[in-house]
Coordinates of C-alpha atoms in Angstrom, one line a residue:
Chain A
G172 CA 99.1 112.5 107.4
N173 CA 100.4 109.6 105.4
S174 CA 102.1 107.0 108.1
V175 CA 103.7 103.3 108.3
T176 CA 104.0 101.8 111.2
Q177 CA 106.6 98.6 111.2
M178 CA 107.6 95.6 113.3
E179 CA 110.2 97.0 115.9
G180 CA 113.5 94.9 115.1
P181 CA 115.5 93.7 115.1
V182 CA 114.3 89.7 113.8
T183 CA 116.7 86.7 113.7
L184 CA 115.8 84.2 111.9
S185 CA 118.3 80.7 111.4
E186 CA 118.8 79.6 107.6
E187 CA 116.0 78.2 105.7
A188 CA 113.2 79.8 108.4
F189 CA 110.0 81.5 107.2
L190 CA 110.7 85.9 106.9
T191 CA 107.3 88.2 107.9
I192 CA 107.5 91.3 108.7
N193 CA 104.9 93.5 109.6
C194 CA 103.6 96.9 107.9
T195 CA 100.5 98.7 108.4
Y196 CA 100.3 102.1 106.7
T197 CA 97.8 105.1 107.0
A198 CA 96.9 107.5 104.0
T199 CA 94.2 109.3 102.4
G200 CA 93.0 107.6 99.6
Y201 CA 95.1 105.3 97.8
P202 CA 98.3 104.5 97.7
S203 CA 100.8 102.7 96.0
L204 CA 103.5 100.3 98.1
F205 CA 106.4 98.8 98.5
W206 CA 109.7 97.3 100.1
Y207 CA 113.2 98.3 99.6
V208 CA 116.1 96.7 101.1
Q209 CA 119.0 98.3 102.3
Y210 CA 122.2 96.1 102.4
P211 CA 125.1 96.8 105.1
G212 CA 126.9 100.6 103.6
E213 CA 124.1 100.6 100.4
G214 CA 121.8 102.5 98.4
L215 CA 117.9 101.7 98.5
Q216 CA 117.2 98.7 96.4
L217 CA 113.6 98.1 95.6
L218 CA 112.4 94.8 96.3
L219 CA 108.9 94.8 95.4
K220 CA 105.6 97.2 94.9
A221 CA 102.2 96.6 94.7
T222 CA 99.7 99.5 92.7
K223 CA 96.2 98.1 94.0
A224 CA 94.2 96.5 96.6
D225 CA 94.5 92.7 96.2
D226 CA 97.6 92.1 93.9
K227 CA 100.4 90.8 95.3
G228 CA 104.2 92.1 94.7
S229 CA 106.7 88.9 94.9
N230 CA 110.5 89.0 94.1
K231 CA 113.3 87.3 94.4
G232 CA 111.3 85.0 96.8
F233 CA 109.6 87.3 98.4
E234 CA 106.2 88.3 98.5
A235 CA 103.2 90.4 100.4
T236 CA 99.8 91.9 98.8
Y237 CA 98.6 94.5 99.5
R238 CA 95.5 94.5 101.8
K239 CA 93.4 97.5 102.0
E240 CA 90.6 96.0 104.3
T241 CA 93.7 95.5 107.0
T242 CA 95.4 98.7 105.8
S243 CA 98.6 96.0 105.8
F244 CA 101.6 94.5 103.3
H245 CA 103.3 92.5 105.1
L246 CA 107.0 90.9 103.6
E247 CA 106.9 87.2 104.0
K248 CA 109.4 85.2 102.8
G249 CA 109.3 81.1 102.7
S250 CA 114.0 80.1 104.1
V251 CA 115.6 82.8 104.6
Q252 CA 119.2 82.5 103.7
V253 CA 122.3 84.9 105.2
S254 CA 121.9 86.5 102.2
D255 CA 118.6 88.6 102.8
S256 CA 120.7 89.7 106.0
A257 CA 120.5 93.4 105.7
V258 CA 117.4 96.3 106.8
Y259 CA 113.4 96.2 104.8
F260 CA 112.0 99.3 104.3
C261 CA 108.5 99.4 103.9
A262 CA 106.6 103.1 102.3
L263 CA 103.5 104.3 100.6
S264 CA 103.6 106.6 97.3
E265 CA 100.3 108.5 97.5
R266 CA 99.5 108.7 93.3
T267 CA 99.0 112.7 93.1
G268 CA 101.6 113.1 90.2
T269 CA 105.1 114.6 90.1
A270 CA 104.2 115.6 93.5
S271 CA 104.2 112.1 95.0
K272 CA 106.4 111.3 97.2
L273 CA 107.4 108.1 99.5
T274 CA 107.0 107.9 102.9
F275 CA 108.9 104.9 104.8
G276 CA 108.3 102.8 107.7
T277 CA 111.2 102.8 110.2
G278 CA 113.3 100.1 108.3
T279 CA 113.1 96.4 110.3
R280 CA 116.5 95.0 110.6
L281 CA 116.7 91.7 109.7
Q282 CA 119.6 88.7 110.9
V283 CA 120.1 85.4 109.1
T284 CA 122.6 83.4 110.7
L285 CA 123.6 79.5 109.7
Chain B
D20 CA 125.9 101.5 84.2
T21 CA 125.3 103.3 87.3
A22 CA 121.1 104.2 87.5
V23 CA 121.8 106.5 89.8
S24 CA 124.5 108.0 91.1
Q25 CA 125.6 110.1 93.9
T26 CA 129.3 112.2 94.7
P27 CA 131.1 112.3 96.9
K28 CA 130.0 108.5 99.2
Y29 CA 131.9 110.8 102.0
L30 CA 132.3 113.5 103.5
V31 CA 133.8 114.8 106.8
T32 CA 134.1 118.4 107.0
Q33 CA 134.5 121.0 110.2
M34 CA 131.4 122.5 111.4
G35 CA 130.6 125.9 110.1
N36 CA 132.3 124.7 106.1
D37 CA 130.0 124.8 103.6
K38 CA 129.4 122.1 101.3
S39 CA 127.9 119.8 97.8
I40 CA 126.5 116.5 97.2
K41 CA 125.8 116.1 93.3
C42 CA 123.0 113.2 92.0
E43 CA 122.8 112.1 88.2
Q44 CA 120.6 110.0 86.6
N45 CA 121.0 108.5 83.1
L46 CA 116.9 107.0 83.6
G47 CA 115.7 109.7 81.8
H48 CA 113.7 110.4 84.8
D49 CA 111.0 113.6 84.4
T50 CA 111.1 113.8 88.6
M51 CA 114.3 113.8 91.4
Y52 CA 114.8 113.7 95.6
W53 CA 116.9 113.8 98.5
Y54 CA 116.5 112.3 101.0
K55 CA 118.2 112.0 104.9
Q56 CA 118.4 109.0 106.4
D57 CA 118.9 109.8 110.4
S58 CA 121.1 107.3 112.5
K59 CA 118.2 105.6 113.5
K60 CA 118.0 104.4 109.9
F61 CA 114.4 106.9 109.6
L62 CA 114.3 108.1 105.6
K63 CA 112.4 111.7 105.3
I64 CA 112.2 113.0 101.9
M65 CA 113.7 117.0 102.2
F66 CA 113.4 118.1 98.0
S67 CA 112.2 116.9 94.8
Y68 CA 112.6 118.5 91.2
N69 CA 110.5 118.0 88.5
N70 CA 112.7 118.7 85.2
K71 CA 114.4 121.1 86.5
E72 CA 111.1 122.7 88.6
L73 CA 111.6 122.3 92.7
I74 CA 108.0 121.2 93.6
I75 CA 107.9 119.4 97.8
N76 CA 109.8 121.6 100.4
E77 CA 110.1 120.1 103.3
T78 CA 111.0 121.4 106.1
V79 CA 114.5 121.9 105.6
P80 CA 116.5 124.7 107.5
N81 CA 117.1 127.6 104.7
R82 CA 120.7 126.2 105.1
F83 CA 120.5 123.4 102.8
S84 CA 119.5 124.7 99.0
P85 CA 118.1 122.2 96.4
K86 CA 120.0 123.1 92.6
S87 CA 119.2 121.5 88.6
P88 CA 120.6 122.4 86.5
D89 CA 118.5 119.5 84.2
K90 CA 116.8 116.9 85.4
A91 CA 119.3 114.4 84.6
H92 CA 121.3 115.7 87.8
L93 CA 120.4 117.5 91.3
N94 CA 122.9 118.9 93.6
L95 CA 122.7 119.5 96.9
H96 CA 124.4 122.7 98.4
I97 CA 124.4 123.3 103.0
N98 CA 125.8 126.7 104.1
S99 CA 127.5 126.3 108.0
L100 CA 127.1 122.4 108.5
E101 CA 126.3 121.9 111.7
L102 CA 126.5 118.8 113.8
G103 CA 123.4 117.4 113.4
D104 CA 123.7 117.1 109.6
S105 CA 125.2 114.2 110.0
A106 CA 123.9 111.8 108.8
V107 CA 122.9 109.9 105.3
Y108 CA 121.8 111.6 102.4
F109 CA 120.1 110.4 99.2
C110 CA 119.5 110.8 95.6
A111 CA 116.2 109.1 93.8
S112 CA 114.4 109.6 90.6
R113 CA 111.4 108.3 89.7
P114 CA 110.1 107.8 86.4
G115 CA 107.6 109.8 84.0
Q116 CA 103.2 109.7 86.0
G117 CA 102.2 106.9 86.4
S118 CA 104.0 105.3 88.2
Y119 CA 105.4 105.7 91.3
E120 CA 108.5 103.5 93.0
Q121 CA 111.6 105.6 92.8
Y122 CA 115.4 104.8 92.1
F123 CA 117.9 105.8 94.6
G124 CA 121.7 106.4 94.5
P125 CA 124.0 104.6 96.5
G126 CA 124.2 107.7 99.1
T127 CA 126.3 109.7 100.4
R128 CA 127.5 109.9 104.5
L129 CA 128.3 113.1 105.7
T130 CA 130.3 113.8 109.2
V131 CA 130.1 117.2 110.6
T132 CA 132.9 117.4 113.3

């Protein structure tokens, strides 16, 4: 079956530090890949996506590149802010039409301090 | 305008009770989902409906019964609530074929005492 593995958290960084959150996946086909962010007390927001190998998703200064050879989709940001403190989820969806579903990683909590 | 909305946001109830959670999306999407997030933040799919038809039914106790009166609404009814049902339940929706990202509601925090 499909699975997503994320690095354990929490990740604690100072403001303006560089962020990397590792994500690797196992899938039988060619999935679409996503990063979602969950701020405290809120639902999940789609942060970025990539639908095929070598695609780079980007949004709000965050980036992730779909690496088929290493089955990875690591999230990066050059300079984090306190407002980026949240839980980040890596997810995949097999492209199986109407029966597609998201398989999530366990989430990585990011805490950014001044 | 809220894209995916859920009611209630919080639900506190006693064991053995029956409760419902409602979800509505105004995005015009064909497919809707229920996910459960446990206390460790792990998210797992429960059900999916496509245009009022049940298409995904994961290993969920049959005390949980989804219902979709139309493609914009997906409700979740839970019978005989148990302590282990305490979680945050998220509704989500997805555009039609060719697009696989999902858009989530704000969640319903269910606490069973």
